[in-house]
Amino acid sequence: MEDQFISQNRIRQIFFLLILVLLGTLLALELYSFLPALLGAVTLYILCRKWMFRLVEARKWKPGLAAATLMILTFLMILIPIGLLVQMLSSKVTYAIAHSNELVESLKIVITNIENRIGFELVNTENLNKFGTFVASVVPQILDATFGTLVTIFFMYFILFFMLANGRAMERWLDDSIPLKDENVSRLGKEMENIVISNAIGIPVIAFMQGVVGIIGYFILGVNEPWFWFVVTCITAMLPIIGAALAYVPLAIIFFANDEPVRGIIMLIFGFGLIGTVDNIFRFTLARKIGNVHPLVTVFGVIIGLKLFGFIGLIFGPLLISVFILLCRIYVNEFMVKKNQLIV
């Protein structure tokens, strides 16, 4: 009788878990588009939580007022500069799209001159003509991406407000709900904070350093609109593998097109030699020093993040991989006594 009761209880338990899994899967699929907003809110919460608790518990501010103040400050410090950069770049993008045919013709002249000097064909004419069509098709994608980014930012701050205003209660609930040992829960929180700081601060700081080194060279070489190219360098420096080469290689091509081969060669040497060195040194040392994040996690995380979330995935991609690795380590610590000996 007792075995039958246990069996029925186990069946009810499994049935209940199946309902939870199915419902959770349905919700996850429907709310997947809001994942970047959630990740952004979590990132900002981790960066702001100490200030939030200080304002509420030490300064005796109202939680809502403290949360609103921190949200405004993060908006001013992060989003407004990004908005100004986008505004600076938008006119260039618009011009490039409106004059795509002229740009293709100019590019043909540059490539023809280079081909005549080196003695073999680099790019055929058909591919260059396709490039003009590609540039013209970019406009709808840019508009869609801009609208999507605005929606993500709105929901990110919407979620962040409630996370900040109910921070202590939320953390206590998580502490009680996560089915892990207290030491592993504490470890999860600390390493999550290190990972977020490493990615949310380390990656932009490294990109800014490359931009600073770049603009010094741009002024020395007399590049037109050096501040514009500084912005391009900072943005492209956050991309994996190619990185800031998307800024200084086009500059070198422009010098070659203007029949200034010496400046073009110096631009390439400066770019690959100095700007690229800054990336190699700081990307693989600073990010690891801040949050002990392996360089491969940063590189592959950025690639995955861009594919999943677009430009905002530059930060969230490495975060996801780092959290996955962290959870694997906690699983080993939580459920394995010795090597190859599971707790049953």
Short mmCIF file of C-alpha atoms in Angstrom, two decimals:
data_model
loop_
_atom_site.label_atom_id
_atom_site.label_comp_id
_atom_site.label_asym_id
_atom_site.label_seq_id
_atom_site.Cartn_x
_atom_site.Cartn_y
_atom_site.Cartn_z
CA MET A 1 0.00 0.00 0.00
CA GLU A 2 2.82 2.32 0.90
CA ASP A 3 4.64 1.50 -2.36
CA GLN A 4 1.46 2.24 -4.29
CA PHE A 5 1.12 5.59 -2.50
CA ILE A 6 4.74 6.48 -3.30
CA SER A 7 4.24 5.45 -6.91
CA GLN A 8 1.13 7.62 -7.28
CA ASN A 9 2.89 10.53 -5.61
CA ARG A 10 5.84 10.16 -7.97
CA ILE A 11 3.49 10.11 -10.96
CA ARG A 12 1.82 13.32 -9.79
CA GLN A 13 5.23 14.89 -9.30
CA ILE A 14 6.40 13.95 -12.79
CA PHE A 15 3.12 15.17 -14.30
CA PHE A 16 3.47 18.50 -12.46
CA LEU A 17 7.08 18.89 -13.64
CA LEU A 18 6.05 18.18 -17.24
CA ILE A 19 3.44 20.94 -17.04
CA LEU A 20 6.06 23.32 -15.65
CA VAL A 21 8.55 22.43 -18.42
CA LEU A 22 5.97 22.81 -21.19
CA LEU A 23 4.67 26.09 -19.82
CA GLY A 24 8.19 27.38 -19.26
CA THR A 25 9.20 26.42 -22.81
CA LEU A 26 6.14 28.19 -24.24
CA LEU A 27 6.88 31.35 -22.26
CA ALA A 28 10.56 31.24 -23.23
CA LEU A 29 9.74 30.95 -26.94
CA GLU A 30 7.23 33.79 -26.82
CA LEU A 31 9.45 36.08 -24.74
CA TYR A 32 12.73 35.29 -26.53
CA SER A 33 12.76 38.68 -28.25
CA PHE A 34 12.90 40.33 -24.82
CA LEU A 35 16.00 38.39 -23.76
CA PRO A 36 18.43 41.22 -24.72
CA ALA A 37 16.36 43.62 -22.60
CA LEU A 38 16.48 41.20 -19.65
CA LEU A 39 20.23 40.69 -20.02
CA GLY A 40 20.74 44.44 -20.25
CA ALA A 41 18.68 45.00 -17.11
CA VAL A 42 20.65 42.33 -15.24
CA THR A 43 23.92 43.90 -16.38
CA LEU A 44 22.93 47.39 -15.24
CA TYR A 45 21.51 46.01 -11.98
CA ILE A 46 24.81 44.34 -11.11
CA LEU A 47 26.70 47.54 -11.92
CA CYS A 48 24.28 49.72 -9.89
CA ARG A 49 23.26 47.49 -6.97
CA LYS A 50 25.92 48.73 -4.51
CA TRP A 51 24.99 52.36 -5.20
CA MET A 52 21.30 51.47 -4.88
CA PHE A 53 21.76 49.84 -1.48
CA ARG A 54 23.92 52.72 -0.31
CA LEU A 55 21.31 55.31 -1.26
CA VAL A 56 18.42 53.34 0.28
CA GLU A 57 20.06 51.91 3.40
CA ALA A 58 22.70 54.52 4.26
CA ARG A 59 21.18 57.70 2.81
CA LYS A 60 17.56 56.65 3.56
CA TRP A 61 16.28 57.45 0.08
CA LYS A 62 12.96 56.07 -1.13
CA PRO A 63 13.59 52.96 -3.31
CA GLY A 64 11.66 54.42 -6.24
CA LEU A 65 13.57 57.71 -6.13
CA ALA A 66 16.93 55.96 -5.84
CA ALA A 67 16.11 53.62 -8.73
CA ALA A 68 14.94 56.49 -10.95
CA THR A 69 18.07 58.51 -10.15
CA LEU A 70 20.43 55.66 -11.05
CA MET A 71 18.48 54.95 -14.23
CA ILE A 72 18.78 58.58 -15.32
CA LEU A 73 22.51 58.58 -14.57
CA THR A 74 23.11 55.41 -16.56
CA PHE A 75 21.06 56.87 -19.41
CA LEU A 76 23.17 60.03 -19.43
CA MET A 77 26.49 58.19 -19.11
CA ILE A 78 25.84 55.39 -21.60
CA LEU A 79 22.97 55.96 -23.97
CA ILE A 80 23.36 59.66 -24.76
CA PRO A 81 27.01 59.30 -25.92
CA ILE A 82 25.95 56.30 -28.02
CA GLY A 83 23.12 58.39 -29.49
CA LEU A 84 25.56 61.16 -30.40
CA LEU A 85 27.87 58.65 -32.06
CA VAL A 86 24.98 57.19 -34.04
CA GLN A 87 23.95 60.69 -35.13
CA MET A 88 27.51 61.41 -36.23
CA LEU A 89 27.64 58.21 -38.25
CA SER A 90 24.13 58.38 -39.70
CA SER A 91 24.93 61.25 -42.07
CA LYS A 92 27.89 59.28 -43.42
CA VAL A 93 25.81 56.15 -43.87
CA THR A 94 23.05 58.13 -45.58
CA TYR A 95 25.57 59.72 -47.93
CA ALA A 96 27.13 56.35 -48.74
CA ILE A 97 23.73 54.87 -49.56
CA ALA A 98 22.60 57.85 -51.64
CA HIS A 99 25.87 57.88 -53.62
CA SER A 100 26.47 54.13 -53.72
CA ASN A 101 27.05 54.13 -57.49
CA GLU A 102 29.64 56.90 -57.22
CA LEU A 103 31.38 55.06 -54.39
CA VAL A 104 31.50 51.87 -56.44
CA GLU A 105 33.03 53.72 -59.38
CA SER A 106 35.63 55.32 -57.10
CA LEU A 107 36.38 51.92 -55.60
CA LYS A 108 36.85 50.49 -59.10
CA ILE A 109 39.45 53.18 -59.86
CA VAL A 110 41.32 52.47 -56.63
CA ILE A 111 41.34 48.70 -57.19
CA THR A 112 42.37 49.13 -60.83
CA ASN A 113 45.34 51.26 -59.79
CA ILE A 114 46.38 48.70 -57.18
CA GLU A 115 45.96 45.83 -59.67
CA ASN A 116 48.11 47.63 -62.24
CA ARG A 117 50.88 48.00 -59.67
CA ILE A 118 50.84 44.45 -58.30
CA GLY A 119 50.13 42.74 -61.63
CA PHE A 120 47.05 40.58 -60.90
CA GLU A 121 43.28 40.95 -60.44
CA LEU A 122 41.96 41.45 -56.92
CA VAL A 123 38.20 41.88 -57.44
CA ASN A 124 36.16 41.40 -60.62
CA THR A 125 33.73 44.03 -61.90
CA GLU A 126 30.64 41.90 -61.32
CA ASN A 127 31.29 41.67 -57.58
CA LEU A 128 31.80 45.43 -57.34
CA ASN A 129 28.46 46.05 -59.05
CA LYS A 130 26.80 43.70 -56.57
CA PHE A 131 28.37 45.72 -53.79
CA GLY A 132 26.44 48.82 -54.89
CA THR A 133 23.16 46.89 -54.76
CA PHE A 134 24.09 45.58 -51.31
CA VAL A 135 24.76 49.09 -49.98
CA ALA A 136 21.37 50.30 -51.25
CA SER A 137 19.61 47.39 -49.50
CA VAL A 138 21.13 48.29 -46.14
CA VAL A 139 18.64 51.11 -45.42
CA PRO A 140 15.64 48.99 -44.35
CA GLN A 141 17.91 46.83 -42.20
CA ILE A 142 19.31 49.89 -40.44
CA LEU A 143 15.81 51.25 -39.80
CA ASP A 144 14.62 47.90 -38.43
CA ALA A 145 17.70 47.58 -36.22
CA THR A 146 17.22 51.12 -34.89
CA PHE A 147 13.57 50.51 -34.02
CA GLY A 148 14.44 47.17 -32.40
CA THR A 149 17.17 48.80 -30.33
CA LEU A 150 14.79 51.49 -29.06
CA VAL A 151 12.24 48.85 -28.03
CA THR A 152 14.95 46.85 -26.27
CA ILE A 153 16.16 49.93 -24.37
CA PHE A 154 12.61 50.78 -23.26
CA PHE A 155 11.93 47.30 -21.85
CA MET A 156 15.44 47.12 -20.39
CA TYR A 157 14.80 50.18 -18.23
CA PHE A 158 11.27 49.02 -17.47
CA ILE A 159 12.66 45.77 -16.03
CA LEU A 160 15.59 47.52 -14.36
CA PHE A 161 13.33 49.82 -12.33
CA PHE A 162 11.58 46.92 -10.60
CA MET A 163 14.85 45.05 -10.11
CA LEU A 164 16.45 48.05 -8.38
CA ALA A 165 13.39 49.02 -6.37
CA ASN A 166 13.00 45.46 -5.05
CA GLY A 167 16.66 44.49 -5.03
CA ARG A 168 16.98 43.03 -1.53
CA ALA A 169 13.73 41.08 -1.75
CA MET A 170 14.67 39.75 -5.20
CA GLU A 171 18.09 38.60 -4.00
CA ARG A 172 16.61 36.89 -0.94
CA TRP A 173 14.08 35.11 -3.16
CA LEU A 174 16.84 33.95 -5.50
CA ASP A 175 18.95 32.81 -2.55
CA ASP A 176 16.05 30.72 -1.23
CA SER A 177 14.93 29.42 -4.63
CA ILE A 178 18.22 28.36 -6.24
CA PRO A 179 18.66 24.65 -5.38
CA LEU A 180 22.34 24.91 -4.52
CA LYS A 181 24.52 25.00 -1.43
CA ASP A 182 24.89 28.40 0.20
CA GLU A 183 28.59 28.52 -0.72
CA ASN A 184 27.78 27.89 -4.38
CA VAL A 185 25.01 30.50 -4.38
CA SER A 186 27.50 33.01 -2.97
CA ARG A 187 30.10 31.95 -5.52
CA LEU A 188 27.57 32.30 -8.33
CA GLY A 189 26.76 35.87 -7.28
CA LYS A 190 30.39 36.97 -6.95
CA GLU A 191 31.54 35.43 -10.21
CA MET A 192 28.53 36.81 -12.05
CA GLU A 193 29.52 40.27 -10.83
CA ASN A 194 33.11 39.75 -12.01
CA ILE A 195 31.96 38.47 -15.39
CA VAL A 196 29.58 41.40 -15.94
CA ILE A 197 32.21 43.97 -14.97
CA SER A 198 34.77 42.31 -17.23
CA ASN A 199 32.50 42.35 -20.27
CA ALA A 200 30.41 45.48 -19.71
CA ILE A 201 33.41 47.64 -18.79
CA GLY A 202 36.43 45.78 -20.18
CA ILE A 203 35.32 45.54 -23.82
CA PRO A 204 34.32 49.24 -24.23
CA VAL A 205 37.46 50.38 -22.37
CA ILE A 206 39.70 48.36 -24.69
CA ALA A 207 37.88 49.74 -27.74
CA PHE A 208 38.28 53.29 -26.41
CA MET A 209 42.02 52.72 -25.89
CA GLN A 210 42.36 51.63 -29.50
CA GLY A 211 40.43 54.72 -30.57
CA VAL A 212 42.77 56.99 -28.57
CA VAL A 213 45.86 55.40 -30.12
CA GLY A 214 44.20 55.61 -33.53
CA ILE A 215 43.30 59.29 -33.37
CA ILE A 216 46.89 60.19 -32.47
CA GLY A 217 48.02 58.58 -35.71
CA TYR A 218 45.16 60.17 -37.65
CA PHE A 219 46.22 63.65 -36.56
CA ILE A 220 49.88 62.94 -37.36
CA LEU A 221 49.03 61.64 -40.85
CA GLY A 222 46.57 64.45 -41.50
CA VAL A 223 43.46 62.29 -41.93
CA ASN A 224 40.35 64.26 -42.88
CA GLU A 225 37.68 64.25 -40.15
CA PRO A 226 39.87 62.46 -37.56
CA TRP A 227 37.12 62.48 -34.89
CA PHE A 228 34.78 60.64 -37.23
CA TRP A 229 37.43 57.97 -37.78
CA PHE A 230 38.03 57.89 -34.02
CA VAL A 231 34.38 56.90 -33.56
CA VAL A 232 34.63 54.30 -36.33
CA THR A 233 37.75 52.86 -34.71
CA CYS A 234 36.08 52.61 -31.28
CA ILE A 235 33.03 50.85 -32.70
CA THR A 236 34.85 48.44 -34.99
CA ALA A 237 37.41 47.63 -32.27
CA MET A 238 34.66 45.80 -30.37
CA LEU A 239 34.17 43.37 -33.26
CA PRO A 240 36.05 40.06 -33.14
CA ILE A 241 38.97 39.01 -35.37
CA ILE A 242 38.85 41.92 -37.88
CA GLY A 243 38.28 44.66 -35.32
CA ALA A 244 39.69 48.14 -35.90
CA ALA A 245 41.13 47.08 -39.26
CA LEU A 246 37.71 48.07 -40.62
CA ALA A 247 38.75 51.65 -39.85
CA TYR A 248 42.43 51.98 -40.73
CA VAL A 249 42.43 49.74 -43.83
CA PRO A 250 39.80 51.94 -45.60
CA LEU A 251 41.86 54.98 -44.58
CA ALA A 252 44.92 53.43 -46.21
CA ILE A 253 42.87 52.74 -49.36
CA ILE A 254 41.76 56.38 -49.42
CA PHE A 255 45.41 57.47 -49.28
CA PHE A 256 46.28 55.11 -52.15
CA ALA A 257 43.29 56.44 -54.14
CA ASN A 258 44.55 60.00 -53.67
CA ASP A 259 47.96 58.93 -55.03
CA GLU A 260 49.60 59.12 -51.59
CA PRO A 261 51.15 55.65 -51.30
CA VAL A 262 53.63 56.65 -48.58
CA ARG A 263 50.88 57.81 -46.22
CA GLY A 264 48.86 54.72 -47.12
CA ILE A 265 51.72 52.39 -46.22
CA ILE A 266 52.38 54.29 -42.99
CA MET A 267 48.67 54.03 -42.14
CA LEU A 268 48.78 50.25 -42.58
CA ILE A 269 51.96 49.91 -40.52
CA PHE A 270 50.55 52.14 -37.79
CA GLY A 271 47.23 50.28 -37.81
CA PHE A 272 48.49 46.72 -37.70
CA GLY A 273 51.57 47.59 -35.65
CA LEU A 274 50.18 49.89 -32.94
CA ILE A 275 46.37 49.86 -32.97
CA GLY A 276 46.32 46.10 -33.43
CA THR A 277 48.91 45.65 -30.68
CA VAL A 278 46.72 47.57 -28.23
CA ASP A 279 43.91 45.14 -29.03
CA ASN A 280 46.08 42.05 -28.61
CA ILE A 281 47.60 43.22 -25.33
CA PHE A 282 44.61 44.70 -23.54
CA ARG A 283 41.86 42.40 -24.86
CA PHE A 284 43.74 39.35 -23.59
CA THR A 285 45.05 40.85 -20.35
CA LEU A 286 42.69 43.54 -19.06
CA ALA A 287 39.52 41.50 -19.56
CA ARG A 288 41.17 38.50 -17.90
CA LYS A 289 42.50 40.63 -15.02
CA ILE A 290 39.14 42.27 -14.30
CA GLY A 291 37.01 39.14 -14.33
CA ASN A 292 39.44 36.29 -15.00
CA VAL A 293 37.78 35.77 -18.39
CA HIS A 294 39.71 33.64 -20.87
CA PRO A 295 40.48 35.37 -24.21
CA LEU A 296 38.73 32.61 -26.18
CA VAL A 297 35.56 33.22 -24.17
CA THR A 298 35.68 36.88 -25.19
CA VAL A 299 36.32 36.18 -28.89
CA PHE A 300 33.77 33.39 -29.38
CA GLY A 301 31.31 35.11 -27.06
CA VAL A 302 31.33 38.22 -29.23
CA ILE A 303 30.78 36.12 -32.36
CA ILE A 304 27.84 34.27 -30.80
CA GLY A 305 26.42 37.45 -29.27
CA LEU A 306 26.41 39.30 -32.59
CA LYS A 307 24.56 36.42 -34.21
CA LEU A 308 21.96 36.15 -31.44
CA PHE A 309 21.37 39.76 -30.42
CA GLY A 310 23.04 42.01 -32.99
CA PHE A 311 25.38 44.80 -31.93
CA ILE A 312 24.24 44.65 -28.29
CA GLY A 313 25.50 41.05 -28.22
CA LEU A 314 29.09 42.34 -28.04
CA ILE A 315 28.66 42.34 -24.27
CA PHE A 316 26.02 39.65 -23.74
CA GLY A 317 27.70 36.95 -25.85
CA PRO A 318 30.79 36.57 -23.62
CA LEU A 319 28.49 36.85 -20.61
CA LEU A 320 26.43 33.84 -21.72
CA ILE A 321 29.49 31.66 -22.33
CA SER A 322 31.05 32.68 -19.03
CA VAL A 323 27.84 31.90 -17.13
CA PHE A 324 27.59 28.51 -18.86
CA ILE A 325 31.15 27.61 -17.83
CA LEU A 326 30.46 28.87 -14.30
CA LEU A 327 27.32 26.72 -14.00
CA CYS A 328 29.29 23.67 -15.16
CA ARG A 329 31.84 24.27 -12.42
CA ILE A 330 29.13 24.72 -9.80
CA TYR A 331 27.46 21.49 -10.96
CA VAL A 332 30.71 19.60 -10.42
CA ASN A 333 31.12 21.16 -6.98
CA GLU A 334 27.49 20.56 -6.04
CA PHE A 335 26.87 17.03 -7.26
CA MET A 336 30.23 15.29 -7.52
CA VAL A 337 32.19 14.16 -4.47
CA LYS A 338 35.14 12.77 -6.39
CA LYS A 339 36.09 12.39 -9.99
CA ASN A 340 33.60 10.11 -11.77
CA GLN A 341 31.60 9.59 -8.54
CA LEU A 342 28.13 11.14 -8.65
CA ILE A 343 25.99 11.82 -5.61
CA VAL A 344 22.84 9.69 -5.85
#
